[in-house]
mmCIF file of N, CA and C in Angstrom:
data_model
loop_
_atom_site.group_PDB
_atom_site.id
_atom_site.type_symbol
_atom_site.label_atom_id
_atom_site.label_comp_id
_atom_site.label_asym_id
_atom_site.label_seq_id
_atom_site.Cartn_x
_atom_site.Cartn_y
_atom_site.Cartn_z
ATOM 1 N N UNK X 101 -3.437 7.199 -2.141
ATOM 2 C CA UNK X 101 -2.122 7.506 -1.801
ATOM 3 C C UNK X 101 -1.684 6.871 -0.950
ATOM 4 N N UNK X 102 0.021 6.503 -1.083
ATOM 5 C CA UNK X 102 0.987 5.498 -0.007
ATOM 6 C C UNK X 102 1.661 6.269 -0.348
ATOM 7 N N UNK X 103 2.589 5.546 1.567
ATOM 8 C CA UNK X 103 3.893 6.287 1.349
ATOM 9 C C UNK X 103 4.899 4.496 0.880
ATOM 10 N N UNK X 104 5.698 4.739 0.320
ATOM 11 C CA UNK X 104 6.610 3.201 0.195
ATOM 12 C C UNK X 104 7.768 3.495 1.350
ATOM 13 N N UNK X 105 8.088 2.682 1.870
ATOM 14 C CA UNK X 105 9.099 2.225 3.221
ATOM 15 C C UNK X 105 9.796 1.080 2.724
ATOM 16 N N UNK X 106 11.241 1.641 1.754
ATOM 17 C CA UNK X 106 12.308 0.160 1.594
ATOM 18 C C UNK X 106 12.960 -0.128 2.577
ATOM 19 N N UNK X 107 13.264 -1.704 2.937
ATOM 20 C CA UNK X 107 13.784 -1.865 4.061
ATOM 21 C C UNK X 107 15.304 -2.978 2.363
ATOM 22 N N UNK X 108 15.913 -2.656 3.620
ATOM 23 C CA UNK X 108 17.308 -3.173 2.913
ATOM 24 C C UNK X 108 17.634 -4.448 2.786
ATOM 25 N N UNK X 109 18.112 -5.138 2.456
ATOM 26 C CA UNK X 109 18.676 -6.679 2.606
ATOM 27 C C UNK X 109 17.769 -7.906 1.795
ATOM 28 N N UNK X 110 18.002 -8.873 1.270
ATOM 29 C CA UNK X 110 17.792 -9.448 0.957
ATOM 30 C C UNK X 110 17.895 -10.878 1.236
ATOM 31 N N UNK X 111 17.328 -11.855 1.484
ATOM 32 C CA UNK X 111 17.826 -13.782 1.804
ATOM 33 C C UNK X 111 18.225 -13.967 0.077
ATOM 34 N N UNK X 112 17.881 -13.461 -0.786
ATOM 35 C CA UNK X 112 18.510 -14.069 -1.804
ATOM 36 C C UNK X 112 19.481 -13.710 -2.418
ATOM 37 N N UNK X 113 20.141 -12.636 -2.404
ATOM 38 C CA UNK X 113 21.871 -12.326 -2.453
ATOM 39 C C UNK X 113 21.828 -11.059 -2.224
ATOM 40 N N UNK X 114 23.454 -11.580 -1.275
ATOM 41 C CA UNK X 114 23.911 -10.379 -0.835
ATOM 42 C C UNK X 114 23.622 -8.880 -1.073
ATOM 43 N N UNK X 115 23.972 -8.653 -2.059
ATOM 44 C CA UNK X 115 23.973 -7.104 -3.083
ATOM 45 C C UNK X 115 25.637 -6.726 -3.210
ATOM 46 N N UNK X 116 26.477 -7.996 -2.415
ATOM 47 C CA UNK X 116 27.763 -7.585 -3.464
ATOM 48 C C UNK X 116 27.664 -7.976 -3.962
ATOM 49 N N UNK X 117 28.608 -7.830 -5.321
ATOM 50 C CA UNK X 117 28.649 -7.509 -6.999
ATOM 51 C C UNK X 117 29.037 -9.497 -6.890
ATOM 52 N N UNK X 118 30.777 -9.384 -6.107
ATOM 53 C CA UNK X 118 31.115 -11.063 -6.349
ATOM 54 C C UNK X 118 30.018 -12.522 -5.964
ATOM 55 N N UNK X 119 29.161 -11.733 -5.388
ATOM 56 C CA UNK X 119 28.103 -13.030 -5.337
ATOM 57 C C UNK X 119 27.081 -12.307 -6.192
ATOM 58 N N UNK X 120 27.137 -11.791 -7.161
ATOM 59 C CA UNK X 120 25.960 -12.036 -8.144
ATOM 60 C C UNK X 120 25.953 -13.170 -9.124
ATOM 61 N N UNK X 121 26.553 -13.716 -9.368
ATOM 62 C CA UNK X 121 26.518 -15.598 -10.159
ATOM 63 C C UNK X 121 26.275 -16.346 -9.936
ATOM 64 N N UNK X 122 26.073 -16.331 -8.349
ATOM 65 C CA UNK X 122 25.155 -17.538 -7.577
ATOM 66 C C UNK X 122 24.045 -17.069 -6.937
ATOM 67 N N UNK X 123 23.228 -15.916 -6.837
ATOM 68 C CA UNK X 123 22.487 -14.992 -6.546
ATOM 69 C C UNK X 123 20.984 -16.146 -7.154
ATOM 70 N N UNK X 124 19.666 -16.153 -6.519
ATOM 71 C CA UNK X 124 18.915 -16.543 -6.985
ATOM 72 C C UNK X 124 18.163 -15.432 -7.946
ATOM 73 N N UNK X 125 17.794 -14.153 -7.648
ATOM 74 C CA UNK X 125 18.073 -13.224 -8.083
ATOM 75 C C UNK X 125 19.075 -12.843 -9.559
ATOM 76 N N UNK X 126 18.533 -12.397 -11.019
ATOM 77 C CA UNK X 126 19.515 -11.594 -11.579
ATOM 78 C C UNK X 126 19.667 -10.821 -11.524
ATOM 79 N N UNK X 127 18.621 -9.842 -10.881
ATOM 80 C CA UNK X 127 18.545 -8.312 -11.083
ATOM 81 C C UNK X 127 18.013 -8.230 -9.729
ATOM 82 N N UNK X 128 18.474 -6.700 -9.447
ATOM 83 C CA UNK X 128 17.692 -6.598 -8.048
ATOM 84 C C UNK X 128 18.188 -5.148 -7.992
ATOM 85 N N UNK X 129 17.370 -3.967 -7.953
ATOM 86 C CA UNK X 129 17.730 -2.088 -7.515
ATOM 87 C C UNK X 129 18.111 -2.116 -6.516
ATOM 88 N N UNK X 130 18.212 -2.559 -5.578
ATOM 89 C CA UNK X 130 19.566 -2.383 -4.137
ATOM 90 C C UNK X 130 20.660 -1.079 -4.703
ATOM 91 N N UNK X 131 21.620 -1.676 -5.648
ATOM 92 C CA UNK X 131 22.108 -0.794 -5.858
ATOM 93 C C UNK X 131 22.274 0.642 -6.607
ATOM 94 N N UNK X 132 20.590 0.741 -6.446
ATOM 95 C CA UNK X 132 20.945 2.383 -7.434
ATOM 96 C C UNK X 132 19.511 2.598 -6.650
ATOM 97 N N UNK X 133 19.134 2.591 -5.241
ATOM 98 C CA UNK X 133 18.569 3.244 -4.070
ATOM 99 C C UNK X 133 19.087 3.777 -2.883
ATOM 100 N N UNK X 134 19.204 5.159 -2.595
ATOM 101 C CA UNK X 134 20.024 5.529 -1.884
ATOM 102 C C UNK X 134 19.818 5.185 -0.291
ATOM 103 N N UNK X 135 20.110 5.414 0.825
ATOM 104 C CA UNK X 135 19.772 5.705 1.764
ATOM 105 C C UNK X 135 19.872 7.137 2.741
ATOM 106 N N UNK X 136 18.910 8.125 2.279
ATOM 107 C CA UNK X 136 19.005 8.862 2.486
ATOM 108 C C UNK X 136 17.961 9.545 3.442
ATOM 109 N N UNK X 137 17.240 8.836 3.918
ATOM 110 C CA UNK X 137 16.162 9.115 4.599
ATOM 111 C C UNK X 137 16.522 9.881 6.175
ATOM 112 N N UNK X 138 15.660 10.410 7.174
ATOM 113 C CA UNK X 138 15.817 10.558 8.268
ATOM 114 C C UNK X 138 16.781 9.457 9.085
ATOM 115 N N UNK X 139 17.989 9.980 9.351
ATOM 116 C CA UNK X 139 18.765 9.308 10.185
ATOM 117 C C UNK X 139 20.004 8.099 9.358
ATOM 118 N N UNK X 140 19.738 8.446 7.976
ATOM 119 C CA UNK X 140 19.960 7.507 6.963
ATOM 120 C C UNK X 140 19.244 6.089 7.048
ATOM 121 N N UNK X 141 17.887 6.258 6.900
ATOM 122 C CA UNK X 141 16.908 5.694 6.903
ATOM 123 C C UNK X 141 16.659 4.367 8.230
ATOM 124 N N UNK X 142 17.223 4.737 8.944
ATOM 125 C CA UNK X 142 17.398 3.916 10.632
ATOM 126 C C UNK X 142 16.370 4.701 11.401
ATOM 127 N N UNK X 143 15.843 3.316 12.037
ATOM 128 C CA UNK X 143 14.915 4.107 13.328
ATOM 129 C C UNK X 143 14.761 2.849 14.215
ATOM 130 N N UNK X 144 14.697 3.644 15.540
ATOM 131 C CA UNK X 144 15.034 2.674 16.965
ATOM 132 C C UNK X 144 13.832 1.615 17.210
ATOM 133 N N UNK X 145 12.932 1.847 17.191
ATOM 134 C CA UNK X 145 11.958 1.141 17.669
ATOM 135 C C UNK X 145 10.769 1.167 16.629
ATOM 136 N N UNK X 146 9.456 0.083 16.823
ATOM 137 C CA UNK X 146 8.630 0.060 15.536
ATOM 138 C C UNK X 146 7.653 1.621 15.599
ATOM 139 N N UNK X 147 7.517 2.100 17.315
ATOM 140 C CA UNK X 147 6.686 2.935 17.188
ATOM 141 C C UNK X 147 7.467 4.628 16.762
ATOM 142 N N UNK X 148 8.689 4.719 16.205
ATOM 143 C CA UNK X 148 9.416 5.577 16.019
ATOM 144 C C UNK X 148 9.522 5.669 14.577
ATOM 145 N N UNK X 149 9.479 4.957 13.798
ATOM 146 C CA UNK X 149 9.037 4.349 12.289
ATOM 147 C C UNK X 149 7.448 4.303 12.212
ATOM 148 N N UNK X 150 6.629 3.909 12.551
ATOM 149 C CA UNK X 150 5.760 4.083 12.518
ATOM 150 C C UNK X 150 4.995 5.904 12.316
ATOM 151 N N UNK X 151 5.320 6.703 13.557
ATOM 152 C CA UNK X 151 5.193 8.053 13.493
ATOM 153 C C UNK X 151 5.873 8.102 12.250
ATOM 154 N N UNK X 152 6.932 7.970 11.690
ATOM 155 C CA UNK X 152 7.946 9.123 11.372
ATOM 156 C C UNK X 152 6.413 8.625 9.630
ATOM 157 N N UNK X 153 6.081 7.583 9.394
ATOM 158 C CA UNK X 153 5.170 6.944 8.514
ATOM 159 C C UNK X 153 3.872 7.705 8.362
ATOM 160 N N UNK X 154 3.770 7.903 9.842
ATOM 161 C CA UNK X 154 2.275 8.861 9.642
ATOM 162 C C UNK X 154 2.223 10.011 9.831
ATOM 163 N N UNK X 155 3.880 10.865 10.143
ATOM 164 C CA UNK X 155 3.707 12.286 9.286
ATOM 165 C C UNK X 155 3.251 12.304 8.199
ATOM 166 N N UNK X 156 3.586 11.469 7.286
ATOM 167 C CA UNK X 156 3.027 11.880 5.890
ATOM 168 C C UNK X 156 1.824 11.673 5.298
ATOM 169 N N UNK X 157 0.848 12.065 6.399
ATOM 170 C CA UNK X 157 -0.980 12.250 6.234
ATOM 171 C C UNK X 157 -1.258 13.529 7.485
ATOM 172 N N UNK X 158 -2.397 13.815 6.756
ATOM 173 C CA UNK X 158 -2.548 15.301 6.641
ATOM 174 C C UNK X 158 -4.218 14.896 7.982
ATOM 175 N N UNK X 159 -4.546 13.685 7.918
ATOM 176 C CA UNK X 159 -5.453 13.182 7.729
ATOM 177 C C UNK X 159 -7.015 13.242 7.185
ATOM 178 N N UNK X 160 -7.045 13.633 6.158
ATOM 179 C CA UNK X 160 -7.983 12.909 4.823
ATOM 180 C C UNK X 160 -8.279 11.460 4.520
ATOM 181 N N UNK X 161 -7.214 11.098 4.173
ATOM 182 C CA UNK X 161 -6.817 9.663 4.230
ATOM 183 C C UNK X 161 -6.908 8.829 5.312
ATOM 184 N N UNK X 162 -6.892 7.326 4.823
ATOM 185 C CA UNK X 162 -6.649 6.599 6.213
ATOM 186 C C UNK X 162 -4.838 5.998 5.638
ATOM 187 N N UNK X 163 -4.190 6.167 6.201
ATOM 188 C CA UNK X 163 -2.567 6.467 6.312
ATOM 189 C C UNK X 163 -3.402 4.877 5.556
ATOM 190 N N UNK X 164 -1.985 4.335 4.692
ATOM 191 C CA UNK X 164 -1.546 3.116 3.642
ATOM 192 C C UNK X 164 0.456 3.466 4.014
ATOM 193 N N UNK X 165 1.029 2.138 3.710
ATOM 194 C CA UNK X 165 1.881 2.318 3.779
ATOM 195 C C UNK X 165 2.269 0.622 3.057
ATOM 196 N N UNK X 166 3.565 0.498 2.147
ATOM 197 C CA UNK X 166 3.589 -0.701 1.086
ATOM 198 C C UNK X 166 5.008 -0.787 2.006
ATOM 199 N N UNK X 167 5.441 -1.666 2.540
ATOM 200 C CA UNK X 167 6.692 -2.355 2.339
ATOM 201 C C UNK X 167 7.102 -2.976 1.533
ATOM 202 N N UNK X 168 8.791 -2.395 1.090
ATOM 203 C CA UNK X 168 9.073 -3.101 -0.431
ATOM 204 C C UNK X 168 10.592 -3.289 0.173
ATOM 205 N N UNK X 169 11.679 -4.374 -0.668
ATOM 206 C CA UNK X 169 12.949 -4.084 -0.463
ATOM 207 C C UNK X 169 13.675 -4.485 -1.594
ATOM 208 N N UNK X 170 14.790 -5.006 -1.438
ATOM 209 C CA UNK X 170 15.463 -5.798 -1.392
ATOM 210 C C UNK X 170 14.209 -7.012 0.020
ATOM 211 N N UNK X 171 14.158 -7.709 1.385
ATOM 212 C CA UNK X 171 13.061 -8.487 1.309
ATOM 213 C C UNK X 171 12.557 -7.883 2.779
ATOM 214 N N UNK X 172 11.112 -7.586 2.491
ATOM 215 C CA UNK X 172 10.859 -6.717 4.089
ATOM 216 C C UNK X 172 10.715 -7.887 5.139
ATOM 217 N N UNK X 173 9.924 -9.031 4.582
ATOM 218 C CA UNK X 173 9.580 -10.160 5.954
ATOM 219 C C UNK X 173 11.222 -9.986 6.766
ATOM 220 N N UNK X 174 12.268 -9.564 5.982
ATOM 221 C CA UNK X 174 13.368 -10.047 7.211
ATOM 222 C C UNK X 174 13.470 -9.064 8.191
ATOM 223 N N UNK X 175 12.889 -7.904 8.161
ATOM 224 C CA UNK X 175 12.447 -7.249 9.249
ATOM 225 C C UNK X 175 10.956 -6.811 9.718
ATOM 226 N N UNK X 176 10.093 -6.663 9.201
ATOM 227 C CA UNK X 176 9.161 -6.907 9.135
ATOM 228 C C UNK X 176 8.665 -8.791 10.711
ATOM 229 N N UNK X 177 7.938 -7.932 11.465
ATOM 230 C CA UNK X 177 7.623 -9.072 12.982
ATOM 231 C C UNK X 177 6.911 -8.341 13.415
ATOM 232 N N UNK X 178 5.715 -8.618 14.324
ATOM 233 C CA UNK X 178 5.188 -8.905 15.089
ATOM 234 C C UNK X 178 4.082 -6.942 15.527
ATOM 235 N N UNK X 179 5.952 -6.783 15.775
ATOM 236 C CA UNK X 179 5.453 -5.558 16.542
ATOM 237 C C UNK X 179 5.661 -4.334 15.641
ATOM 238 N N UNK X 180 6.336 -4.433 14.468
ATOM 239 C CA UNK X 180 6.001 -3.388 13.776
ATOM 240 C C UNK X 180 5.008 -3.445 13.293
ATOM 241 N N UNK X 181 4.301 -4.257 13.188
ATOM 242 C CA UNK X 181 2.762 -4.561 13.052
ATOM 243 C C UNK X 181 1.700 -3.984 14.054
ATOM 244 N N UNK X 182 2.423 -4.220 15.208
ATOM 245 C CA UNK X 182 1.213 -4.009 16.456
ATOM 246 C C UNK X 182 1.477 -2.375 16.370
ATOM 247 N N UNK X 183 2.068 -1.707 16.506
ATOM 248 C CA UNK X 183 2.436 -0.493 16.454
ATOM 249 C C UNK X 183 1.597 -0.036 15.153
ATOM 250 N N UNK X 184 1.747 -0.118 13.869
ATOM 251 C CA UNK X 184 1.266 0.458 12.427
ATOM 252 C C UNK X 184 0.067 0.112 12.805
ATOM 253 N N UNK X 185 -1.137 -0.844 13.766
ATOM 254 C CA UNK X 185 -2.082 -1.013 13.398
ATOM 255 C C UNK X 185 -2.564 -0.314 14.395
ATOM 256 N N UNK X 186 -1.639 0.213 15.764
ATOM 257 C CA UNK X 186 -2.037 1.460 16.835
ATOM 258 C C UNK X 186 -2.348 2.534 15.860
ATOM 259 N N UNK X 187 -1.913 3.100 14.417
ATOM 260 C CA UNK X 187 -1.962 4.160 14.001
ATOM 261 C C UNK X 187 -3.117 3.515 12.788
ATOM 262 N N UNK X 188 -3.175 2.621 13.029
ATOM 263 C CA UNK X 188 -4.685 2.724 12.355
ATOM 264 C C UNK X 188 -4.449 2.588 10.695
ATOM 265 N N UNK X 189 -2.995 2.177 10.347
ATOM 266 C CA UNK X 189 -2.070 2.298 9.215
ATOM 267 C C UNK X 189 -3.124 0.859 8.015
ATOM 268 N N UNK X 190 -3.177 1.329 7.144
ATOM 269 C CA UNK X 190 -3.168 -0.635 6.392
ATOM 270 C C UNK X 190 -1.450 -0.582 6.014
ATOM 271 N N UNK X 191 -1.838 -1.614 5.656
ATOM 272 C CA UNK X 191 -0.110 -2.339 5.571
ATOM 273 C C UNK X 191 -0.242 -3.818 4.204
ATOM 274 N N UNK X 192 0.626 -3.153 3.370
ATOM 275 C CA UNK X 192 0.601 -4.059 2.393
ATOM 276 C C UNK X 192 2.337 -3.993 2.505
ATOM 277 N N UNK X 193 2.594 -4.970 1.305
ATOM 278 C CA UNK X 193 4.147 -5.723 1.570
ATOM 279 C C UNK X 193 3.969 -6.228 -0.299
ATOM 280 N N UNK X 194 5.660 -6.097 -0.786
ATOM 281 C CA UNK X 194 6.452 -6.362 -1.838
ATOM 282 C C UNK X 194 7.142 -7.131 -1.316
ATOM 283 N N UNK X 195 7.131 -8.206 -1.777
ATOM 284 C CA UNK X 195 8.218 -9.966 -1.305
ATOM 285 C C UNK X 195 8.063 -10.988 -1.978
ATOM 286 N N UNK X 196 9.294 -11.288 -2.213
ATOM 287 C CA UNK X 196 9.592 -12.413 -2.729
ATOM 288 C C UNK X 196 9.026 -14.123 -2.799
ATOM 289 N N UNK X 197 8.356 -13.560 -1.594
ATOM 290 C CA UNK X 197 7.441 -14.711 -1.291
ATOM 291 C C UNK X 197 7.967 -15.678 -0.302
ATOM 292 N N UNK X 198 9.528 -15.904 -0.065
ATOM 293 C CA UNK X 198 10.386 -17.129 0.111
ATOM 294 C C UNK X 198 10.207 -17.606 1.803
ATOM 295 N N UNK X 199 9.530 -16.148 2.473
ATOM 296 C CA UNK X 199 9.477 -16.106 4.074
ATOM 297 C C UNK X 199 8.157 -16.257 4.773
ATOM 298 N N UNK X 200 7.478 -15.998 5.595
ATOM 299 C CA UNK X 200 6.453 -16.256 5.883
ATOM 300 C C UNK X 200 6.243 -14.856 7.015
ATOM 301 N N UNK X 201 5.031 -14.314 6.193
ATOM 302 C CA UNK X 201 4.939 -12.917 6.959
ATOM 303 C C UNK X 201 3.833 -13.604 8.477
ATOM 304 N N UNK X 202 4.159 -12.070 9.381
ATOM 305 C CA UNK X 202 3.727 -12.182 10.206
ATOM 306 C C UNK X 202 2.113 -12.031 10.583
ATOM 307 N N UNK X 203 1.122 -12.285 10.865
ATOM 308 C CA UNK X 203 -0.229 -11.865 11.596
ATOM 309 C C UNK X 203 -0.291 -10.563 10.852
ATOM 310 N N UNK X 204 -1.629 -10.148 9.964
ATOM 311 C CA UNK X 204 -2.338 -8.649 9.865
ATOM 312 C C UNK X 204 -1.891 -7.623 8.991
ATOM 313 N N UNK X 205 -0.980 -8.189 8.275
ATOM 314 C CA UNK X 205 -0.820 -7.723 6.623
ATOM 315 C C UNK X 205 -1.582 -7.822 5.876
ATOM 316 N N UNK X 206 -2.424 -6.445 6.004
ATOM 317 C CA UNK X 206 -3.759 -6.118 4.750
ATOM 318 C C UNK X 206 -3.230 -6.735 3.324
ATOM 319 N N UNK X 207 -2.099 -6.543 3.351
ATOM 320 C CA UNK X 207 -2.227 -6.726 1.041
ATOM 321 C C UNK X 207 -0.891 -7.462 1.140
ATOM 322 N N UNK X 208 -0.901 -8.617 0.066
ATOM 323 C CA UNK X 208 0.769 -9.616 0.122
ATOM 324 C C UNK X 208 1.016 -9.427 -1.269
ATOM 325 N N UNK X 209 1.845 -8.852 -2.046
ATOM 326 C CA UNK X 209 2.121 -8.706 -3.369
ATOM 327 C C UNK X 209 3.287 -9.754 -3.771
ATOM 328 N N UNK X 210 3.178 -11.161 -4.390
ATOM 329 C CA UNK X 210 4.092 -12.282 -4.233
ATOM 330 C C UNK X 210 4.973 -11.722 -5.827
ATOM 331 N N UNK X 211 6.252 -11.713 -5.390
ATOM 332 C CA UNK X 211 6.842 -11.235 -6.967
ATOM 333 C C UNK X 211 8.075 -12.813 -7.059
ATOM 334 N N UNK X 212 7.748 -13.819 -7.420
ATOM 335 C CA UNK X 212 8.122 -14.851 -7.334
ATOM 336 C C UNK X 212 9.720 -14.930 -8.302
ATOM 337 N N UNK X 213 10.317 -15.738 -7.962
ATOM 338 C CA UNK X 213 12.074 -15.712 -8.057
ATOM 339 C C UNK X 213 11.746 -17.626 -9.104
ATOM 340 N N UNK X 214 12.549 -17.725 -10.532
ATOM 341 C CA UNK X 214 12.500 -18.569 -10.670
ATOM 342 C C UNK X 214 13.061 -19.703 -9.948
ATOM 343 N N UNK X 215 13.853 -19.785 -9.071
ATOM 344 C CA UNK X 215 14.447 -21.377 -8.413
ATOM 345 C C UNK X 215 14.540 -20.896 -6.877
ATOM 346 N N UNK X 216 13.624 -20.057 -6.599
ATOM 347 C CA UNK X 216 13.189 -20.073 -4.628
ATOM 348 C C UNK X 216 11.832 -20.652 -5.115
ATOM 349 N N UNK X 217 12.066 -21.504 -3.140
ATOM 350 C CA UNK X 217 10.700 -22.064 -2.966
ATOM 351 C C UNK X 217 9.789 -20.861 -2.013
ATOM 352 N N UNK X 218 8.095 -21.074 -2.801
ATOM 353 C CA UNK X 218 7.413 -20.205 -2.203
ATOM 354 C C UNK X 218 6.955 -20.806 -1.249
ATOM 355 N N UNK X 219 7.110 -19.832 -0.355
ATOM 356 C CA UNK X 219 6.362 -20.384 1.228
ATOM 357 C C UNK X 219 4.603 -19.840 1.119
ATOM 358 N N UNK X 220 4.811 -18.160 0.844
ATOM 359 C CA UNK X 220 3.326 -17.665 0.679
ATOM 360 C C UNK X 220 2.200 -17.900 -0.272
#
């Protein structure tokens, strides 16, 4: 069982229709996904986001979260990884591979884009 946490924003496309012709990605699901989570999906600290993620577990399974986007590595940092590890959360990300991830991520799934330079 996994919780998917979607971060908005991407380093390969602005999300604006007028920029699509020059975007590295020719398809993105950004316009199809809402922001109907608590507080519009915004959390004011890594600890608050971690606590919200942990609220989905009853204690039977090890907490497992998959961060996706947009590009999750625009928001993932050492403080978030540290907060998740304190909560004993297993961390996975789905990334375009163009940014260096912080240490401590357990699983990295790369979805390369044709004209983007891979760094992962």
